[in-house]
mmCIF file of C-alpha atoms in Angstrom:
data_model
loop_
_atom_site.group_PDB
_atom_site.id
_atom_site.type_symbol
_atom_site.label_atom_id
_atom_site.label_comp_id
_atom_site.label_asym_id
_atom_site.label_seq_id
_atom_site.Cartn_x
_atom_site.Cartn_y
_atom_site.Cartn_z
ATOM 1 C CA MET K 1 158.678 143.160 159.061
ATOM 2 C CA SER K 2 160.361 139.772 159.375
ATOM 3 C CA ARG K 3 158.541 138.023 156.554
ATOM 4 C CA ALA K 4 155.925 138.686 153.906
ATOM 5 C CA ILE K 5 152.205 138.475 154.608
ATOM 6 C CA LEU K 6 151.117 136.376 151.659
ATOM 7 C CA PRO K 7 147.711 136.745 149.984
ATOM 8 C CA GLY K 8 145.278 134.053 151.071
ATOM 9 C CA ALA K 9 147.460 132.940 153.983
ATOM 10 C CA LEU K 10 146.270 132.361 157.537
ATOM 11 C CA VAL K 11 147.732 134.661 160.167
ATOM 12 C CA ASN K 12 147.063 133.656 163.772
ATOM 13 C CA GLY K 13 144.313 131.368 162.568
ATOM 14 C CA GLN K 14 142.431 133.953 160.481
ATOM 15 C CA PRO K 15 142.619 135.087 156.839
ATOM 16 C CA ALA K 16 145.463 137.530 156.196
ATOM 17 C CA THR K 17 143.885 140.936 156.808
ATOM 18 C CA LEU K 18 145.310 144.369 156.020
ATOM 19 C CA GLY K 19 144.013 147.375 157.909
ATOM 20 C CA VAL K 20 143.749 151.041 157.024
ATOM 21 C CA MET K 21 143.235 154.072 159.234
ATOM 22 C CA GLY K 22 140.752 156.317 157.465
ATOM 23 C CA GLY K 23 137.761 155.574 155.303
ATOM 24 C CA GLY K 24 138.010 158.078 152.443
ATOM 25 C CA GLN K 25 138.476 157.413 148.742
ATOM 26 C CA LEU K 26 142.170 156.592 149.087
ATOM 27 C CA GLY K 27 141.288 153.969 151.674
ATOM 28 C CA ARG K 28 138.559 152.667 149.384
ATOM 29 C CA MET K 29 140.971 152.164 146.496
ATOM 30 C CA PHE K 30 143.549 150.555 148.829
ATOM 31 C CA VAL K 31 140.849 148.153 150.062
ATOM 32 C CA GLN K 32 139.823 147.284 146.505
ATOM 33 C CA ALA K 33 143.450 146.628 145.503
ATOM 34 C CA ALA K 34 144.045 144.465 148.594
ATOM 35 C CA GLN K 35 140.871 142.472 148.005
ATOM 36 C CA ALA K 36 141.757 141.921 144.348
ATOM 37 C CA MET K 37 145.010 140.329 145.536
ATOM 38 C CA GLY K 38 143.180 138.049 147.982
ATOM 39 C CA TYR K 39 143.486 139.874 151.294
ATOM 40 C CA PHE K 40 140.751 140.563 153.796
ATOM 41 C CA THR K 41 140.539 144.199 154.846
ATOM 42 C CA ALA K 42 139.549 146.265 157.877
ATOM 43 C CA VAL K 43 138.881 150.002 158.024
ATOM 44 C CA LEU K 44 138.823 152.199 161.113
ATOM 45 C CA ASP K 45 136.776 155.338 160.505
ATOM 46 C CA PRO K 46 134.081 157.080 162.578
ATOM 47 C CA ASP K 47 131.766 157.677 159.598
ATOM 48 C CA ALA K 48 129.165 154.961 159.111
ATOM 49 C CA ALA K 49 129.006 155.827 155.380
ATOM 50 C CA SER K 50 132.744 156.158 154.752
ATOM 51 C CA PRO K 51 133.670 155.154 151.169
ATOM 52 C CA ALA K 52 136.254 152.602 152.341
ATOM 53 C CA GLY K 53 134.127 151.244 155.165
ATOM 54 C CA LEU K 54 131.286 150.502 152.758
ATOM 55 C CA VAL K 55 133.425 148.098 150.698
ATOM 56 C CA SER K 56 135.659 146.566 153.374
ATOM 57 C CA HIS K 57 135.254 143.178 155.063
ATOM 58 C CA HIS K 58 135.307 144.930 158.442
ATOM 59 C CA HIS K 59 134.438 148.499 159.377
ATOM 60 C CA ILE K 60 135.429 149.552 162.884
ATOM 61 C CA GLN K 61 133.354 152.659 163.465
ATOM 62 C CA THR K 62 135.233 154.542 166.175
ATOM 63 C CA ASP K 63 137.358 157.628 166.618
ATOM 64 C CA TYR K 64 140.999 157.288 165.585
ATOM 65 C CA LEU K 65 142.217 157.406 169.191
ATOM 66 C CA HIS K 66 139.526 155.120 170.642
ATOM 67 C CA GLU K 67 141.350 152.430 172.645
ATOM 68 C CA GLN K 68 138.859 149.657 171.946
ATOM 69 C CA GLY K 69 138.720 150.540 168.265
ATOM 70 C CA LEU K 70 142.511 150.412 167.973
ATOM 71 C CA ALA K 71 142.572 147.133 169.895
ATOM 72 C CA GLN K 72 139.978 145.641 167.545
ATOM 73 C CA LEU K 73 141.958 146.801 164.499
ATOM 74 C CA MET K 74 145.105 145.169 165.882
ATOM 75 C CA GLN K 75 143.204 141.976 166.685
ATOM 76 C CA ARG K 76 141.895 141.681 163.132
ATOM 77 C CA CYS K 77 144.921 142.846 161.133
ATOM 78 C CA ALA K 78 148.361 141.491 160.332
ATOM 79 C CA ALA K 79 149.603 144.947 159.209
ATOM 80 C CA ILE K 80 148.128 148.460 159.101
ATOM 81 C CA THR K 81 148.512 151.568 156.917
ATOM 82 C CA THR K 82 146.882 155.006 156.728
ATOM 83 C CA GLU K 83 145.039 156.746 153.922
ATOM 84 C CA PHE K 84 145.492 160.340 155.100
ATOM 85 C CA GLU K 85 148.298 162.224 156.812
ATOM 86 C CA ASN K 86 146.193 163.819 159.534
ATOM 87 C CA VAL K 87 145.444 160.570 161.351
ATOM 88 C CA PRO K 88 146.743 161.147 164.909
ATOM 89 C CA ALA K 89 150.370 160.028 165.040
ATOM 90 C CA PRO K 90 149.914 158.695 168.606
ATOM 91 C CA ALA K 91 147.364 156.205 167.234
ATOM 92 C CA LEU K 92 149.957 154.927 164.757
ATOM 93 C CA THR K 93 152.492 154.711 167.591
ATOM 94 C CA THR K 94 150.074 152.557 169.593
ATOM 95 C CA LEU K 95 149.399 150.306 166.620
ATOM 96 C CA GLY K 96 153.082 150.127 165.705
ATOM 97 C CA ALA K 97 153.964 148.714 169.108
ATOM 98 C CA HIS K 98 151.998 145.568 168.251
ATOM 99 C CA ARG K 99 151.718 145.331 164.453
ATOM 100 C CA PRO K 100 153.733 146.371 161.401
ATOM 101 C CA VAL K 101 152.587 149.899 160.499
ATOM 102 C CA ALA K 102 153.615 151.560 157.236
ATOM 103 C CA PRO K 103 154.267 154.419 156.983
ATOM 104 C CA SER K 104 155.616 154.831 160.510
ATOM 105 C CA ALA K 105 154.223 157.245 163.070
ATOM 106 C CA ASP K 106 157.467 159.246 162.902
ATOM 107 C CA ALA K 107 157.224 159.744 159.134
ATOM 108 C CA VAL K 108 153.562 160.738 159.349
ATOM 109 C CA ALA K 109 154.289 163.166 162.204
ATOM 110 C CA ILE K 110 156.853 164.988 160.038
ATOM 111 C CA ALA K 111 154.378 165.233 157.153
ATOM 112 C CA GLN K 112 151.777 166.667 159.549
ATOM 113 C CA ASP K 113 153.960 169.659 160.425
ATOM 114 C CA ARG K 114 155.084 172.019 157.661
ATOM 115 C CA ALA K 115 158.016 173.310 159.703
ATOM 116 C CA ALA K 116 159.313 169.804 160.438
ATOM 117 C CA GLU K 117 158.663 168.835 156.835
ATOM 118 C CA LYS K 118 160.698 171.717 155.438
ATOM 119 C CA ALA K 119 163.499 171.004 157.911
ATOM 120 C CA HIS K 120 163.586 167.436 156.623
ATOM 121 C CA PHE K 121 163.770 168.635 153.011
ATOM 122 C CA VAL K 122 166.710 170.874 153.913
ATOM 123 C CA ARG K 123 168.498 167.982 155.645
ATOM 124 C CA CYS K 124 168.059 165.925 152.476
ATOM 125 C CA GLY K 125 169.601 168.675 150.341
ATOM 126 C CA VAL K 126 166.379 169.343 148.424
ATOM 127 C CA PRO K 127 165.732 173.000 147.442
ATOM 128 C CA VAL K 128 162.879 174.731 149.289
ATOM 129 C CA ALA K 129 161.305 178.156 148.906
ATOM 130 C CA PRO K 130 162.524 180.894 151.287
ATOM 131 C CA HIS K 131 160.355 180.680 154.388
ATOM 132 C CA ALA K 132 160.069 181.588 158.046
ATOM 133 C CA LEU K 133 158.511 179.841 161.013
ATOM 134 C CA ILE K 134 156.008 181.957 162.929
ATOM 135 C CA GLU K 135 154.947 180.360 166.207
ATOM 136 C CA THR K 136 155.305 183.292 168.628
ATOM 137 C CA PRO K 137 154.716 187.070 168.635
ATOM 138 C CA ALA K 138 158.491 187.484 168.807
ATOM 139 C CA GLN K 139 158.954 185.534 165.588
ATOM 140 C CA LEU K 140 156.203 187.557 163.927
ATOM 141 C CA ALA K 141 157.869 190.778 165.064
ATOM 142 C CA ALA K 142 161.186 189.589 163.644
ATOM 143 C CA VAL K 143 159.625 189.084 160.227
ATOM 144 C CA LEU K 144 157.727 192.356 160.388
ATOM 145 C CA GLY K 145 160.882 194.238 161.324
ATOM 146 C CA GLN K 146 163.279 192.808 158.752
ATOM 147 C CA PRO K 147 164.514 195.224 156.045
ATOM 148 C CA ASN K 148 163.296 194.904 152.510
ATOM 149 C CA ASN K 149 165.775 192.874 150.463
ATOM 150 C CA PRO K 150 164.646 192.385 146.871
ATOM 151 C CA SER K 151 167.791 190.436 146.009
ATOM 152 C CA GLY K 152 166.396 187.484 147.947
ATOM 153 C CA ASP K 153 169.770 186.424 149.306
ATOM 154 C CA GLY K 154 169.952 184.460 152.530
ATOM 155 C CA ALA K 155 168.749 181.035 153.497
ATOM 156 C CA ALA K 156 165.295 179.950 154.538
ATOM 157 C CA GLY K 157 164.811 178.925 158.139
ATOM 158 C CA ASP K 158 163.842 180.327 161.503
ATOM 159 C CA ALA K 159 162.189 183.742 161.391
ATOM 160 C CA MET K 160 164.920 185.294 163.573
ATOM 161 C CA SER K 161 167.606 184.448 161.007
ATOM 162 C CA VAL K 162 165.764 184.898 157.709
ATOM 163 C CA LYS K 163 167.242 187.703 155.620
ATOM 164 C CA ALA K 164 165.377 187.164 152.366
ATOM 165 C CA ASP K 165 162.347 189.268 151.523
ATOM 166 C CA LEU K 166 159.361 186.944 151.977
ATOM 167 C CA PHE K 167 156.722 189.206 150.404
ATOM 168 C CA PRO K 168 154.490 188.604 148.646
ATOM 169 C CA GLY K 169 154.074 185.311 150.432
ATOM 170 C CA ILE K 170 151.652 182.655 151.601
ATOM 171 C CA LEU K 171 151.010 182.139 155.298
ATOM 172 C CA LYS K 172 150.240 178.464 155.908
ATOM 173 C CA THR K 173 149.204 176.778 159.127
ATOM 174 C CA SER K 174 151.873 174.311 160.187
ATOM 175 C CA ARG K 175 149.285 171.630 160.778
ATOM 176 C CA MET K 176 145.961 170.419 159.325
ATOM 177 C CA GLY K 177 146.245 172.200 155.981
ATOM 178 C CA TYR K 178 145.376 170.539 152.649
ATOM 179 C CA ASP K 179 143.742 171.424 149.310
ATOM 180 C CA GLY K 180 144.445 175.096 149.911
ATOM 181 C CA LYS K 181 142.903 175.145 153.385
ATOM 182 C CA GLY K 182 144.671 177.007 156.177
ATOM 183 C CA GLN K 183 146.453 179.320 153.728
ATOM 184 C CA ILE K 184 146.276 183.087 153.231
ATOM 185 C CA ARG K 185 148.179 185.118 150.658
ATOM 186 C CA VAL K 186 149.912 188.166 152.121
ATOM 187 C CA LYS K 187 151.235 191.071 150.080
ATOM 188 C CA ASN K 188 153.138 192.894 152.803
ATOM 189 C CA ARG K 189 153.954 193.038 156.507
ATOM 190 C CA GLU K 190 150.655 194.639 157.468
ATOM 191 C CA ALA K 191 148.738 191.861 155.719
ATOM 192 C CA LEU K 192 150.885 189.264 157.487
ATOM 193 C CA ALA K 193 149.934 190.473 160.952
ATOM 194 C CA ALA K 194 146.239 190.439 160.039
ATOM 195 C CA ALA K 195 146.491 187.008 158.425
ATOM 196 C CA TRP K 196 148.180 185.466 161.482
ATOM 197 C CA ALA K 197 145.403 186.862 163.666
ATOM 198 C CA GLU K 198 142.796 185.453 161.239
ATOM 199 C CA LEU K 199 144.434 182.027 161.586
ATOM 200 C CA LYS K 200 144.043 182.326 165.388
ATOM 201 C CA SER K 201 147.803 182.824 165.874
ATOM 202 C CA VAL K 202 148.481 179.088 165.513
ATOM 203 C CA PRO K 203 151.968 177.972 164.439
ATOM 204 C CA CYS K 204 152.454 178.907 160.786
ATOM 205 C CA VAL K 205 155.027 178.990 158.030
ATOM 206 C CA LEU K 206 155.381 182.099 155.879
ATOM 207 C CA GLU K 207 156.572 181.046 152.446
ATOM 208 C CA LYS K 208 157.717 183.403 149.712
ATOM 209 C CA MET K 209 155.604 183.244 146.558
ATOM 210 C CA LEU K 210 157.784 182.321 143.615
ATOM 211 C CA PRO K 211 157.116 182.808 139.875
ATOM 212 C CA LEU K 212 155.688 179.442 138.880
ATOM 213 C CA GLN K 213 155.810 177.887 135.444
ATOM 214 C CA ALA K 214 154.186 174.591 136.409
ATOM 215 C CA GLU K 215 153.744 172.016 139.184
ATOM 216 C CA CYS K 216 154.662 168.361 139.225
ATOM 217 C CA SER K 217 154.795 165.388 141.584
ATOM 218 C CA VAL K 218 156.588 162.084 142.005
ATOM 219 C CA ILE K 219 155.245 158.935 143.647
ATOM 220 C CA VAL K 220 157.660 156.367 145.042
ATOM 221 C CA ALA K 221 157.078 153.077 146.829
ATOM 222 C CA ARG K 222 159.698 151.861 149.301
ATOM 223 C CA GLY K 223 159.794 148.516 151.056
ATOM 224 C CA ALA K 224 161.088 147.656 154.504
ATOM 225 C CA ASP K 225 164.159 146.163 152.827
ATOM 226 C CA GLY K 226 165.003 149.535 151.257
ATOM 227 C CA GLN K 227 163.934 148.542 147.746
ATOM 228 C CA MET K 228 162.360 151.526 145.993
ATOM 229 C CA VAL K 229 160.504 152.065 142.718
ATOM 230 C CA ASN K 230 158.825 155.130 141.245
ATOM 231 C CA PHE K 231 156.205 156.165 138.722
ATOM 232 C CA PRO K 232 156.890 158.716 135.955
ATOM 233 C CA VAL K 233 156.833 162.388 136.938
ATOM 234 C CA GLN K 234 153.310 163.811 136.867
ATOM 235 C CA LEU K 235 152.491 167.290 135.531
ATOM 236 C CA ASN K 236 149.761 168.859 137.684
ATOM 237 C CA LEU K 237 147.354 171.757 137.305
ATOM 238 C CA HIS K 238 145.720 173.155 140.451
ATOM 239 C CA ARG K 239 142.730 175.453 140.623
ATOM 240 C CA GLU K 240 141.881 177.229 143.875
ATOM 241 C CA GLY K 241 144.337 175.013 145.699
ATOM 242 C CA ILE K 242 142.780 171.734 144.532
ATOM 243 C CA LEU K 243 144.275 169.429 141.913
ATOM 244 C CA ALA K 244 142.254 169.710 138.693
ATOM 245 C CA VAL K 245 144.253 167.923 135.977
ATOM 246 C CA THR K 246 147.212 165.527 135.916
ATOM 247 C CA SER K 247 149.012 164.766 132.652
ATOM 248 C CA VAL K 248 151.536 161.929 132.413
ATOM 249 C CA TYR K 249 153.378 161.114 129.221
ATOM 250 C CA GLU K 250 156.892 161.355 127.843
ATOM 251 C CA GLY K 251 157.886 165.012 127.573
ATOM 252 C CA ALA K 252 155.161 166.361 129.862
ATOM 253 C CA VAL K 253 157.983 167.473 132.176
ATOM 254 C CA PRO K 254 161.449 168.218 130.709
ATOM 255 C CA ALA K 255 163.737 165.214 131.150
ATOM 256 C CA ASP K 256 166.350 167.030 133.245
ATOM 257 C CA LEU K 257 163.757 168.373 135.680
ATOM 258 C CA ALA K 258 162.036 164.982 135.829
ATOM 259 C CA ALA K 259 165.326 163.333 136.773
ATOM 260 C CA GLN K 260 165.925 165.946 139.488
ATOM 261 C CA ALA K 261 162.419 165.432 140.887
ATOM 262 C CA VAL K 262 162.834 161.657 141.038
ATOM 263 C CA GLN K 263 166.249 161.953 142.688
ATOM 264 C CA ALA K 264 164.918 164.434 145.265
ATOM 265 C CA THR K 265 161.900 162.266 146.066
ATOM 266 C CA ARG K 266 164.059 159.205 146.562
ATOM 267 C CA ALA K 267 166.370 161.189 148.868
ATOM 268 C CA ILE K 268 163.381 162.357 150.931
ATOM 269 C CA ALA K 269 162.103 158.781 151.272
ATOM 270 C CA GLU K 270 165.551 157.443 152.178
ATOM 271 C CA GLY K 271 166.001 160.193 154.770
ATOM 272 C CA LEU K 272 162.803 159.070 156.494
ATOM 273 C CA ASN K 273 163.682 155.360 156.235
ATOM 274 C CA TYR K 274 160.219 155.355 154.712
ATOM 275 C CA VAL K 275 158.066 152.286 154.131
ATOM 276 C CA GLY K 276 154.991 152.674 151.946
ATOM 277 C CA VAL K 277 153.848 154.923 149.105
ATOM 278 C CA LEU K 278 155.052 158.535 149.261
ATOM 279 C CA CYS K 279 154.161 161.479 147.022
ATOM 280 C CA VAL K 280 156.299 164.616 146.846
ATOM 281 C CA GLU K 281 155.000 167.738 145.092
ATOM 282 C CA PHE K 282 157.279 170.270 143.400
ATOM 283 C CA PHE K 283 157.094 173.755 141.916
ATOM 284 C CA ILE K 284 158.764 174.359 138.544
ATOM 285 C CA LEU K 285 159.853 177.992 138.541
ATOM 286 C CA GLU K 286 159.885 180.262 135.499
ATOM 287 C CA GLY K 287 163.662 180.057 135.351
ATOM 288 C CA GLY K 288 163.502 176.277 135.148
ATOM 289 C CA GLN K 289 164.517 175.558 138.757
ATOM 290 C CA LEU K 290 162.819 172.903 140.838
ATOM 291 C CA VAL K 291 161.624 173.642 144.399
ATOM 292 C CA VAL K 292 159.917 171.136 146.687
ATOM 293 C CA ASN K 293 156.461 172.069 147.979
ATOM 294 C CA GLU K 294 155.232 169.313 150.282
ATOM 295 C CA MET K 295 154.925 165.569 150.729
ATOM 296 C CA ALA K 296 152.032 163.203 151.376
ATOM 297 C CA PRO K 297 152.733 159.916 153.206
ATOM 298 C CA ARG K 298 150.188 157.961 151.186
ATOM 299 C CA PRO K 299 148.920 157.483 147.633
ATOM 300 C CA HIS K 300 148.017 160.771 146.003
ATOM 301 C CA ASN K 301 145.339 162.298 143.812
ATOM 302 C CA SER K 302 147.932 162.874 141.086
ATOM 303 C CA GLY K 303 148.618 159.125 140.970
ATOM 304 C CA HIS K 304 145.091 158.008 140.160
ATOM 305 C CA TYR K 305 145.955 157.662 136.468
ATOM 306 C CA THR K 306 148.022 154.588 137.449
ATOM 307 C CA LEU K 307 144.777 152.624 137.836
ATOM 308 C CA ASN K 308 144.368 152.551 134.048
ATOM 309 C CA ALA K 309 147.655 153.636 132.463
ATOM 310 C CA CYS K 310 150.144 151.419 134.323
ATOM 311 C CA ASP K 311 150.631 147.707 134.893
ATOM 312 C CA LEU K 312 150.775 148.370 138.660
ATOM 313 C CA SER K 313 148.700 151.036 140.388
ATOM 314 C CA GLN K 314 149.883 153.140 143.312
ATOM 315 C CA PHE K 315 147.397 151.227 145.477
ATOM 316 C CA GLU K 316 148.782 147.813 144.573
ATOM 317 C CA LEU K 317 152.226 149.107 145.464
ATOM 318 C CA GLN K 318 150.797 150.340 148.773
ATOM 319 C CA VAL K 319 149.556 146.803 149.410
ATOM 320 C CA ARG K 320 152.920 145.320 148.450
ATOM 321 C CA THR K 321 154.932 147.632 150.721
ATOM 322 C CA LEU K 322 152.599 146.937 153.647
ATOM 323 C CA ALA K 323 152.599 143.170 153.153
ATOM 324 C CA GLY K 324 156.330 142.923 152.489
ATOM 325 C CA LEU K 325 155.888 141.643 148.927
ATOM 326 C CA PRO K 326 158.454 142.232 146.156
ATOM 327 C CA LEU K 327 158.403 145.599 144.402
ATOM 328 C CA THR K 328 158.780 145.658 140.638
ATOM 329 C CA PRO K 329 159.188 148.905 138.680
ATOM 330 C CA PRO K 330 155.764 149.983 137.411
ATOM 331 C CA ARG K 331 155.427 150.386 133.652
ATOM 332 C CA GLN K 332 153.231 153.055 132.090
ATOM 333 C CA HIS K 333 151.775 151.551 128.937
ATOM 334 C CA SER K 334 149.605 154.485 127.778
ATOM 335 C CA PRO K 335 149.746 158.278 127.817
ATOM 336 C CA ALA K 336 147.224 159.495 130.389
ATOM 337 C CA ILE K 337 145.314 162.518 131.630
ATOM 338 C CA MET K 338 143.333 162.504 134.868
ATOM 339 C CA LEU K 339 140.440 164.910 135.475
ATOM 340 C CA ASN K 340 139.446 165.470 139.094
ATOM 341 C CA LEU K 341 135.651 165.347 139.533
ATOM 342 C CA LEU K 342 134.525 167.753 142.245
ATOM 343 C CA GLY K 343 131.081 168.205 143.726
ATOM 344 C CA ASP K 344 130.698 171.407 141.696
ATOM 345 C CA LEU K 345 129.887 169.203 138.680
ATOM 346 C CA TRP K 346 126.828 167.666 140.301
ATOM 347 C CA PRO K 347 123.514 169.412 139.511
ATOM 348 C CA GLU K 348 121.435 170.791 142.359
ATOM 349 C CA ALA K 349 120.370 168.054 144.749
ATOM 350 C CA SER K 350 116.836 166.814 144.481
ATOM 351 C CA ALA K 351 114.697 165.480 147.294
ATOM 352 C CA LYS K 352 116.147 162.041 146.571
ATOM 353 C CA GLY K 353 119.752 163.202 146.754
ATOM 354 C CA PRO K 354 122.349 164.559 144.316
ATOM 355 C CA THR K 355 121.751 164.131 140.598
ATOM 356 C CA SER K 356 124.710 162.691 138.716
ATOM 357 C CA PRO K 357 126.328 164.424 135.744
ATOM 358 C CA ALA K 358 125.468 163.071 132.288
ATOM 359 C CA TRP K 359 128.015 160.251 132.160
ATOM 360 C CA ALA K 360 126.748 158.553 128.969
ATOM 361 C CA PRO K 361 128.293 160.974 126.430
ATOM 362 C CA VAL K 362 131.522 161.065 128.433
ATOM 363 C CA LEU K 363 131.790 157.276 128.546
ATOM 364 C CA ALA K 364 131.066 157.142 124.814
ATOM 365 C CA LEU K 365 134.471 158.725 124.252
ATOM 366 C CA PRO K 366 137.297 156.226 123.599
ATOM 367 C CA GLY K 367 139.696 155.541 126.450
ATOM 368 C CA THR K 368 137.627 157.045 129.262
ATOM 369 C CA HIS K 369 137.628 155.324 132.662
ATOM 370 C CA LEU K 370 135.248 156.610 135.342
ATOM 371 C CA HIS K 371 136.015 156.159 139.053
ATOM 372 C CA LEU K 372 133.430 157.370 141.571
ATOM 373 C CA TYR K 373 134.078 157.169 145.293
ATOM 374 C CA GLY K 374 130.669 156.193 146.638
ATOM 375 C CA LYS K 375 130.078 159.472 148.470
ATOM 376 C CA LEU K 376 126.413 160.022 149.232
ATOM 377 C CA SER K 377 126.375 163.834 149.028
ATOM 378 C CA ALA K 378 128.040 166.347 146.748
ATOM 379 C CA ARG K 379 129.232 169.832 147.614
ATOM 380 C CA PRO K 380 131.547 172.353 145.958
ATOM 381 C CA GLY K 381 135.199 171.370 146.264
ATOM 382 C CA ARG K 382 134.471 167.850 147.490
ATOM 383 C CA LYS K 383 136.323 165.107 145.601
ATOM 384 C CA MET K 384 133.615 162.834 144.227
ATOM 385 C CA GLY K 385 135.666 160.857 141.730
ATOM 386 C CA HIS K 386 138.072 161.108 138.836
ATOM 387 C CA LEU K 387 138.097 160.384 135.121
ATOM 388 C CA ASN K 388 141.151 158.762 133.541
ATOM 389 C CA ILE K 389 141.715 159.107 129.819
ATOM 390 C CA THR K 390 144.180 156.811 128.050
ATOM 391 C CA GLY K 391 144.996 156.283 124.392
ATOM 392 C CA ASP K 392 147.590 155.446 121.766
ATOM 393 C CA SER K 393 149.036 158.953 121.484
ATOM 394 C CA VAL K 394 149.362 162.128 123.491
ATOM 395 C CA ALA K 395 147.373 164.042 120.881
ATOM 396 C CA ALA K 396 144.488 161.556 121.033
ATOM 397 C CA VAL K 397 144.419 161.529 124.839
ATOM 398 C CA ARG K 398 144.491 165.296 125.062
ATOM 399 C CA ALA K 399 141.725 165.700 122.465
ATOM 400 C CA THR K 400 139.500 163.213 124.297
ATOM 401 C CA ALA K 401 140.235 164.803 127.670
ATOM 402 C CA LEU K 402 139.237 168.234 126.358
ATOM 403 C CA GLN K 403 136.019 166.783 124.927
ATOM 404 C CA ALA K 404 135.213 165.150 128.254
ATOM 405 C CA ALA K 405 135.980 168.364 130.125
ATOM 406 C CA ALA K 406 133.641 170.334 127.853
ATOM 407 C CA LEU K 407 130.842 167.794 128.344
ATOM 408 C CA LEU K 408 131.241 167.950 132.110
ATOM 409 C CA GLY K 409 131.615 171.718 132.358
ATOM 410 C CA ILE K 410 135.274 171.596 133.440
ATOM 411 C CA GLU K 411 137.389 174.560 132.349
ATOM 412 C CA ALA K 412 139.711 173.764 129.448
ATOM 413 C CA PHE K 413 143.431 173.342 130.120
#
């Protein structure tokens, strides 16, 4: 990007417009941040009722690979980003030939493939769990035939060379997996063969299950000039593969592990020559070691607290990286806890549509900030919104968050 796209400027005779591939809640919050800064916005998404499309200046309602839709997005926009990693990389390649696109198609393509992703982590010197690639019957046979080795020595990598015992493990599809989808736990070799068949024998990664103490994530923003800033390390709690609670305050993650996580995330971003907002998730093992799990080339659910607890949100930094604006280190001014609001919390739908939870007593609690995504139907596991809780002290924030969780019927943490 040769020069910044300034808010309120004219680009090729039209108001400076930023585009986003995908119309979900992350796109919605990107659009709202861009509009607050004075940009026009355009969303490409096939859903007429997409959360981002409903609030954008322009909604291009086509498939992600539709030639005319992509052409219209390029015609309207000075620069384009994505709000989810499973947007077809070829579409980003097409857009990137004519407009600045951040993140790049190459970076997104790596994040779309678990095998390529893990290979990138290894190249960056970031610890990964022992794993094996299973794409062919021969690779499956190699894993099934390896001797039991409880010591766990040996490096992770191709199935033919893996010596470590990978059981019990998790078999994950290499592509199109998120929020626990496309994953099956396997206790032994017999279960592995059945699980691969259940997943239609698509390319997979078998990853050894490790004794977890906790999970955390780091969000960085990197500009085209190489400037990079990061948010504090976020402590995460998942339930059934979906993020449930994020806690961010001093001491939530031990300082030494937090420093390692930040350093590893920055190395991963540098290795990709990344431009945009990137989230990297980590496992904290019972022995205190840090192991990388996966990355998301976009803002992340665990960063939603930044909307109310920081002077810059992850979405404003997404706008800044896309538009080539200066990046300043974000400052967290309040301890924060984020509660994910899933469709399970919505009472049974009536003839007029879903009935909302009782928000009044929740919003009567000090420091509560409700964010709903404008989705017209609720179902179990669907992300409908989130609740941020901020306050003067960790104790106060945690007490309020537990009260809110009890009112909403969310399991205590």
